[in-house]
mmCIF file of C-alpha atoms and ligand atoms in Angstrom:
data_model
loop_
_atom_site.group_PDB
_atom_site.id
_atom_site.type_symbol
_atom_site.label_atom_id
_atom_site.label_comp_id
_atom_site.label_asym_id
_atom_site.label_seq_id
_atom_site.Cartn_x
_atom_site.Cartn_y
_atom_site.Cartn_z
ATOM 1 C CA MET A 1 -7.335 11.311 -8.071
ATOM 2 C CA ASP A 2 -7.083 12.851 -11.428
ATOM 3 C CA LEU A 3 -3.408 14.139 -11.309
ATOM 4 C CA LEU A 4 -2.559 10.559 -10.069
ATOM 5 C CA LYS A 5 -4.834 8.937 -13.002
ATOM 6 C CA ASN A 6 -3.317 11.460 -15.638
ATOM 7 C CA LYS A 7 0.281 10.550 -14.491
ATOM 8 C CA ILE A 8 -0.500 7.047 -14.857
ATOM 9 C CA LEU A 9 -1.750 7.464 -18.570
ATOM 10 C CA SER A 10 1.255 9.666 -19.529
ATOM 11 C CA GLU A 11 4.228 7.689 -17.781
ATOM 12 C CA GLY A 12 2.669 4.075 -17.057
ATOM 13 C CA ILE A 13 3.236 1.324 -19.149
ATOM 14 C CA ALA A 14 1.235 -1.711 -19.426
ATOM 15 C CA LEU A 15 4.091 -4.299 -19.196
ATOM 16 C CA SER A 16 1.463 -7.333 -19.699
ATOM 17 C CA ASP A 17 -2.261 -8.161 -19.111
ATOM 18 C CA ASN A 18 -1.466 -7.622 -15.139
ATOM 19 C CA VAL A 19 1.455 -5.586 -14.511
ATOM 20 C CA LEU A 20 1.745 -1.880 -14.875
ATOM 21 C CA LYS A 21 5.179 -0.277 -14.841
ATOM 22 C CA VAL A 22 5.390 3.202 -12.981
ATOM 23 C CA ASP A 23 8.993 3.360 -12.540
ATOM 24 C CA LYS A 24 9.075 7.110 -13.646
ATOM 25 C CA PHE A 25 7.072 8.265 -10.513
ATOM 26 C CA LEU A 26 6.399 5.749 -8.048
ATOM 27 C CA ASN A 27 8.625 2.285 -7.944
ATOM 28 C CA HIS A 28 12.157 3.720 -9.114
ATOM 29 C CA GLN A 29 12.347 7.609 -9.780
ATOM 30 C CA ILE A 30 9.859 9.112 -7.589
ATOM 31 C CA ASP A 31 8.024 12.422 -8.292
ATOM 32 C CA PRO A 32 8.024 14.637 -4.909
ATOM 33 C CA GLU A 33 5.292 16.821 -5.872
ATOM 34 C CA LEU A 34 3.193 14.034 -6.860
ATOM 35 C CA MET A 35 3.685 12.328 -3.439
ATOM 36 C CA VAL A 36 2.790 15.646 -1.690
ATOM 37 C CA GLU A 37 -0.503 15.426 -3.602
ATOM 38 C CA ILE A 38 -1.291 11.887 -2.872
ATOM 39 C CA GLY A 39 -0.237 12.677 1.060
ATOM 40 C CA LYS A 40 -2.945 15.548 1.109
ATOM 41 C CA GLU A 41 -5.307 13.428 -0.673
ATOM 42 C CA PHE A 42 -5.210 10.213 1.801
ATOM 43 C CA HIS A 43 -5.506 13.038 4.884
ATOM 44 C CA ALA A 44 -8.496 14.218 3.359
ATOM 45 C CA ARG A 45 -10.011 10.913 3.001
ATOM 46 C CA PHE A 46 -9.073 9.565 6.483
ATOM 47 C CA LYS A 47 -8.915 12.957 8.369
ATOM 48 C CA ASP A 48 -11.656 12.102 10.904
ATOM 49 C CA ASP A 49 -10.206 8.775 12.000
ATOM 50 C CA LYS A 50 -7.633 10.025 14.816
ATOM 51 C CA ILE A 51 -4.661 8.106 12.731
ATOM 52 C CA THR A 52 -1.829 7.746 15.445
ATOM 53 C CA LYS A 53 0.543 6.218 12.806
ATOM 54 C CA VAL A 54 0.882 5.371 9.228
ATOM 55 C CA LEU A 55 2.518 1.655 8.247
ATOM 56 C CA THR A 56 4.087 0.876 5.176
ATOM 57 C CA LEU A 57 6.048 -1.931 3.546
ATOM 58 C CA GLU A 58 9.657 -1.060 2.207
ATOM 59 C CA SER A 59 10.595 0.309 -0.171
ATOM 60 C CA SER A 60 8.183 1.674 -2.554
ATOM 61 C CA GLY A 61 5.379 2.346 -0.293
ATOM 62 C CA ILE A 62 7.634 4.681 2.064
ATOM 63 C CA ALA A 63 7.050 7.930 -0.193
ATOM 64 C CA PRO A 64 3.367 8.020 -0.098
ATOM 65 C CA ALA A 65 3.496 6.680 3.626
ATOM 66 C CA VAL A 66 5.704 9.460 4.819
ATOM 67 C CA MET A 67 4.007 12.358 2.760
ATOM 68 C CA THR A 68 0.736 11.076 4.439
ATOM 69 C CA ALA A 69 2.012 10.830 7.804
ATOM 70 C CA LEU A 70 3.262 14.083 7.508
ATOM 71 C CA ASN A 71 -0.254 15.585 6.878
ATOM 72 C CA PHE A 72 -1.558 13.846 9.788
ATOM 73 C CA ASN A 73 1.838 15.113 12.220
ATOM 74 C CA VAL A 74 2.303 11.171 13.265
ATOM 75 C CA PRO A 75 5.257 9.045 12.347
ATOM 76 C CA ALA A 76 5.385 6.768 9.295
ATOM 77 C CA VAL A 77 6.805 3.175 10.125
ATOM 78 C CA PHE A 78 7.881 0.709 7.663
ATOM 79 C CA ALA A 79 7.670 -3.101 7.731
ATOM 80 C CA ARG A 80 10.883 -4.606 7.003
ATOM 81 C CA LYS A 81 11.605 -7.461 4.525
ATOM 82 C CA ARG A 82 13.269 -10.448 6.509
ATOM 83 C CA LYS A 83 15.211 -13.207 4.767
ATOM 84 C CA SER A 84 15.366 -15.607 7.861
ATOM 85 C CA LEU A 85 12.769 -16.551 9.897
ATOM 86 C CA THR A 86 14.817 -16.342 12.857
ATOM 87 C CA PHE A 87 12.354 -15.930 15.850
ATOM 88 C CA THR A 88 13.228 -12.757 18.180
ATOM 89 C CA ASN A 89 10.492 -11.687 20.557
ATOM 90 C CA ASP A 90 10.474 -8.180 20.048
ATOM 91 C CA LEU A 91 9.234 -8.431 16.530
ATOM 92 C CA LEU A 92 6.162 -8.569 15.080
ATOM 93 C CA SER A 93 6.020 -10.807 11.867
ATOM 94 C CA ALA A 94 3.880 -11.905 9.130
ATOM 95 C CA GLN A 95 4.112 -13.920 5.768
ATOM 96 C CA VAL A 96 3.848 -12.523 2.527
ATOM 97 C CA PHE A 97 3.665 -14.726 -0.469
ATOM 98 C CA SER A 98 4.592 -13.313 -3.598
ATOM 99 C CA TYR A 99 2.781 -14.716 -6.728
ATOM 100 C CA THR A 100 5.291 -13.681 -9.160
ATOM 101 C CA LYS A 101 8.108 -15.078 -7.370
ATOM 102 C CA GLN A 102 6.214 -18.049 -6.028
ATOM 103 C CA GLU A 103 7.783 -18.102 -2.631
ATOM 104 C CA THR A 104 7.050 -16.471 1.005
ATOM 105 C CA ASN A 105 8.798 -14.434 2.627
ATOM 106 C CA MET A 106 8.825 -12.793 6.281
ATOM 107 C CA ILE A 107 8.059 -9.168 7.037
ATOM 108 C CA SER A 108 8.725 -7.686 10.406
ATOM 109 C CA VAL A 109 8.138 -4.590 12.680
ATOM 110 C CA SER A 110 9.740 -3.783 15.795
ATOM 111 C CA ASN A 111 6.996 -4.159 18.712
ATOM 112 C CA GLN A 112 8.157 -0.542 20.128
ATOM 113 C CA PHE A 113 6.583 1.304 16.909
ATOM 114 C CA ILE A 114 3.195 0.004 16.968
ATOM 115 C CA GLN A 115 1.561 -0.311 20.491
ATOM 116 C CA PRO A 116 -1.833 -1.439 21.730
ATOM 117 C CA GLY A 117 -4.256 1.606 21.157
ATOM 118 C CA ASP A 118 -2.649 2.843 18.200
ATOM 119 C CA ASN A 119 -4.812 3.420 15.199
ATOM 120 C CA ILE A 120 -2.884 2.745 12.182
ATOM 121 C CA LEU A 121 -3.453 4.008 8.473
ATOM 122 C CA ILE A 122 -1.889 1.490 6.261
ATOM 123 C CA ILE A 123 -0.641 2.689 2.977
ATOM 124 C CA ASP A 124 0.920 0.899 -0.024
ATOM 125 C CA ASP A 125 2.019 1.720 -3.476
ATOM 126 C CA PHE A 126 -0.088 -1.367 -5.096
ATOM 127 C CA LEU A 127 -2.854 -3.497 -4.186
ATOM 128 C CA ALA A 128 -2.703 -6.549 -6.234
ATOM 129 C CA ASN A 129 -3.858 -9.889 -4.565
ATOM 130 C CA GLY A 130 -3.569 -8.202 -1.073
ATOM 131 C CA GLU A 131 -0.817 -10.266 0.237
ATOM 132 C CA ALA A 132 1.148 -7.763 1.671
ATOM 133 C CA ALA A 133 -1.812 -5.613 2.756
ATOM 134 C CA GLY A 134 -2.924 -8.831 4.583
ATOM 135 C CA ALA A 135 0.710 -9.186 6.216
ATOM 136 C CA LEU A 136 0.323 -5.648 7.576
ATOM 137 C CA ILE A 137 -3.087 -6.076 8.901
ATOM 138 C CA SER A 138 -1.590 -9.227 10.900
ATOM 139 C CA ILE A 139 1.140 -7.246 12.288
ATOM 140 C CA VAL A 140 -1.210 -4.510 13.419
ATOM 141 C CA GLU A 141 -3.572 -6.703 15.135
ATOM 142 C CA GLN A 142 -0.853 -8.855 16.551
ATOM 143 C CA ALA A 143 0.193 -5.449 18.429
ATOM 144 C CA GLU A 144 -3.413 -5.298 19.634
ATOM 145 C CA ALA A 145 -3.742 -1.731 17.475
ATOM 146 C CA ASN A 146 -6.552 -1.266 15.067
ATOM 147 C CA VAL A 147 -6.623 -1.026 11.485
ATOM 148 C CA ALA A 148 -8.312 2.260 10.853
ATOM 149 C CA GLY A 149 -8.058 1.528 6.945
ATOM 150 C CA LEU A 150 -5.798 0.917 4.012
ATOM 151 C CA GLY A 151 -5.087 3.684 1.563
ATOM 152 C CA ILE A 152 -3.811 2.519 -1.640
ATOM 153 C CA VAL A 153 -1.823 4.512 -4.569
ATOM 154 C CA ILE A 154 -2.921 2.105 -7.282
ATOM 155 C CA GLU A 155 -5.286 -0.784 -6.935
ATOM 156 C CA LYS A 156 -5.687 -3.156 -9.708
ATOM 157 C CA SER A 157 -9.241 -3.854 -9.528
ATOM 158 C CA PHE A 158 -9.232 -6.994 -11.630
ATOM 159 C CA GLN A 159 -7.223 -8.867 -8.971
ATOM 160 C CA SER A 160 -8.407 -10.156 -5.707
ATOM 161 C CA GLY A 161 -7.219 -8.007 -2.889
ATOM 162 C CA ALA A 162 -9.617 -5.206 -2.941
ATOM 163 C CA SER A 163 -12.467 -7.593 -2.801
ATOM 164 C CA ILE A 164 -10.875 -9.875 0.035
ATOM 165 C CA LEU A 165 -10.069 -6.622 2.189
ATOM 166 C CA LYS A 166 -13.642 -5.125 1.640
ATOM 167 C CA ASN A 167 -15.246 -8.714 2.425
ATOM 168 C CA ARG A 168 -13.018 -8.568 5.747
ATOM 169 C CA ASN A 169 -14.709 -5.417 6.446
ATOM 170 C CA TYR A 170 -11.619 -3.166 6.051
ATOM 171 C CA ARG A 171 -11.791 0.498 4.515
ATOM 172 C CA VAL A 172 -10.027 0.319 1.480
ATOM 173 C CA GLU A 173 -9.268 3.916 -0.243
ATOM 174 C CA SER A 174 -7.557 3.673 -3.690
ATOM 175 C CA LEU A 175 -6.524 6.720 -5.159
ATOM 176 C CA ALA A 176 -6.621 5.049 -8.654
ATOM 177 C CA ARG A 177 -8.394 1.696 -9.530
ATOM 178 C CA ILE A 178 -7.377 0.167 -12.583
ATOM 179 C CA LYS A 179 -9.919 -2.029 -14.392
ATOM 180 C CA SER A 180 -7.781 -3.715 -17.152
ATOM 181 C CA LEU A 181 -4.637 -3.523 -18.671
ATOM 182 C CA THR A 182 -5.298 -5.680 -21.740
ATOM 183 C CA ASP A 183 -3.262 -5.232 -25.003
ATOM 184 C CA GLY A 184 -1.266 -2.661 -23.162
ATOM 185 C CA THR A 185 -4.297 -0.270 -22.773
ATOM 186 C CA ILE A 186 -4.641 1.143 -19.155
ATOM 187 C CA THR A 187 -8.612 0.970 -18.290
ATOM 188 C CA PHE A 188 -9.890 2.439 -15.028
ATOM 189 C CA ALA A 189 -12.629 1.184 -13.163
ATOM 190 C CA GLU A 190 -15.553 3.746 -12.466
ATOM 191 C CA ASP A 191 -16.282 5.037 -9.142
ATOM 192 C CA THR A 192 -19.363 2.643 -9.148
ATOM 193 C CA GLU A 193 -17.359 -0.236 -10.451
HETATM 194 P P1 LIG B 201 1.898 -10.263 -7.375
HETATM 195 O O1 LIG B 201 0.576 -9.934 -6.290
HETATM 196 O O2 LIG B 201 1.603 -9.322 -8.404
HETATM 197 O O3 LIG B 201 2.061 -11.501 -7.838
HETATM 198 O O4 LIG B 201 3.067 -9.394 -6.653
HETATM 199 P P2 LIG B 201 3.904 -9.848 -5.517
HETATM 200 O O5 LIG B 201 2.908 -10.193 -4.566
HETATM 201 O O6 LIG B 201 4.892 -10.752 -5.972
HETATM 202 O O7 LIG B 201 4.576 -8.176 -5.660
HETATM 203 C C1 LIG B 201 5.692 -8.143 -5.679
HETATM 204 C C2 LIG B 201 5.919 -6.476 -6.105
HETATM 205 O O8 LIG B 201 5.419 -6.103 -7.027
HETATM 206 C C3 LIG B 201 5.726 -5.852 -4.840
HETATM 207 O O9 LIG B 201 6.599 -4.938 -4.414
HETATM 208 C C4 LIG B 201 4.229 -5.225 -5.099
HETATM 209 O O10 LIG B 201 3.869 -4.014 -4.457
HETATM 210 C C5 LIG B 201 4.556 -4.812 -6.579
HETATM 211 N N1 LIG B 201 3.360 -5.433 -7.726
HETATM 212 C C6 LIG B 201 2.445 -5.893 -7.793
HETATM 213 N N2 LIG B 201 1.517 -5.650 -8.603
HETATM 214 C C7 LIG B 201 2.187 -4.488 -9.463
HETATM 215 C C8 LIG B 201 2.048 -3.860 -10.739
HETATM 216 O O11 LIG B 201 1.089 -4.033 -11.522
HETATM 217 N N3 LIG B 201 3.050 -2.957 -10.846
HETATM 218 C C9 LIG B 201 3.973 -2.767 -10.027
HETATM 219 N N4 LIG B 201 5.116 -1.752 -10.679
HETATM 220 N N5 LIG B 201 4.345 -3.457 -9.181
HETATM 221 C C10 LIG B 201 3.328 -4.392 -8.575
HETATM 222 P P3 LIG B 201 7.560 -5.241 -3.922
HETATM 223 O O12 LIG B 201 8.638 -6.359 -4.077
HETATM 224 O O13 LIG B 201 7.459 -5.005 -2.400
HETATM 225 O O14 LIG B 201 8.589 -4.021 -4.430
HETATM 226 P P4 LIG B 201 9.089 -2.582 -3.559
HETATM 227 O O15 LIG B 201 7.933 -2.140 -2.562
HETATM 228 O O16 LIG B 201 10.257 -2.640 -3.067
HETATM 229 O O17 LIG B 201 8.902 -1.813 -5.045
HETATM 230 NA NA1 LIG B 202 6.443 -2.343 -5.632
HETATM 231 NA NA1 LIG B 203 4.857 -2.468 -2.272
#
C-alpha cells in the first residue's frame, strides 16, 4: 500500500535494527485519513470472505480495526490486556509473551462477543514475532469460531511472526512489509519476497 509506505518513509524512524517508531500516525498520534484508507484496503483484500467480526488487541490495533469493520458493516472487538490471571468462566483468554519486556501477559475477550460460527478477521498494527497474533487466534479458536485471516498494518518480515503464521496455514495480508531497519534505513520487502 503505497500511501502507507510513503508515510512510513516520511514519518517513521528506525529506532534500532528491529524497532520502527511510528508515533506520528499509528501508535500515539493517529492519522484518521490514513486509517480510512487502511480500512478500505483490508476490506478489498478480504471482501469475499464473509467476515462477521473484526478482532484486535488494545490499544494500537483499535483504529485500523474500527475502520476495517466499518467497511464490512460488522462490529470491531478488542481484546483487553489483563494483569491478573484470575479465572472467570465468561472470558476467553490467552497468554502473550513479550520479548522486549521478557514477561507473559494475559489478554481476554468476553465470550459474548465471539461466538461459534463467527468468521473473524484479526487486525493488528504490527507483526513481529507473532505472539499477539497467536494469542488472538487462540481466543477465536477457543470460541469455536473461524479465523478468516490476519490483516497487519506493518509486518517486520525479518522477525519470525509472518512465517510462523503462514506455516500454520493462516492467510496473512500485510499492508507494508519491512525487510530491514539496519543502520537507520527502512527497507521494504518486495512482493515476491
Ligand atoms: P516484540 O515482539 O518486538 O518484543 O514486541 P512485544 O511482543 O514485546 O510487543 C510490544 C509492543 O510493541 C506491542 O504493542 C507490539 O505491537 C509493538 N511492536 C512490536 N514491534 C514494534 C515496532 O517495531 N515498532 C512499534 N512501534 N511497535 C512495535 P503493545 O504493547 O500491544 O502496545 P499498543 O498496542 O498499546 O501500542
Ligand atoms: Na504497539
Ligand atoms: Na499492537
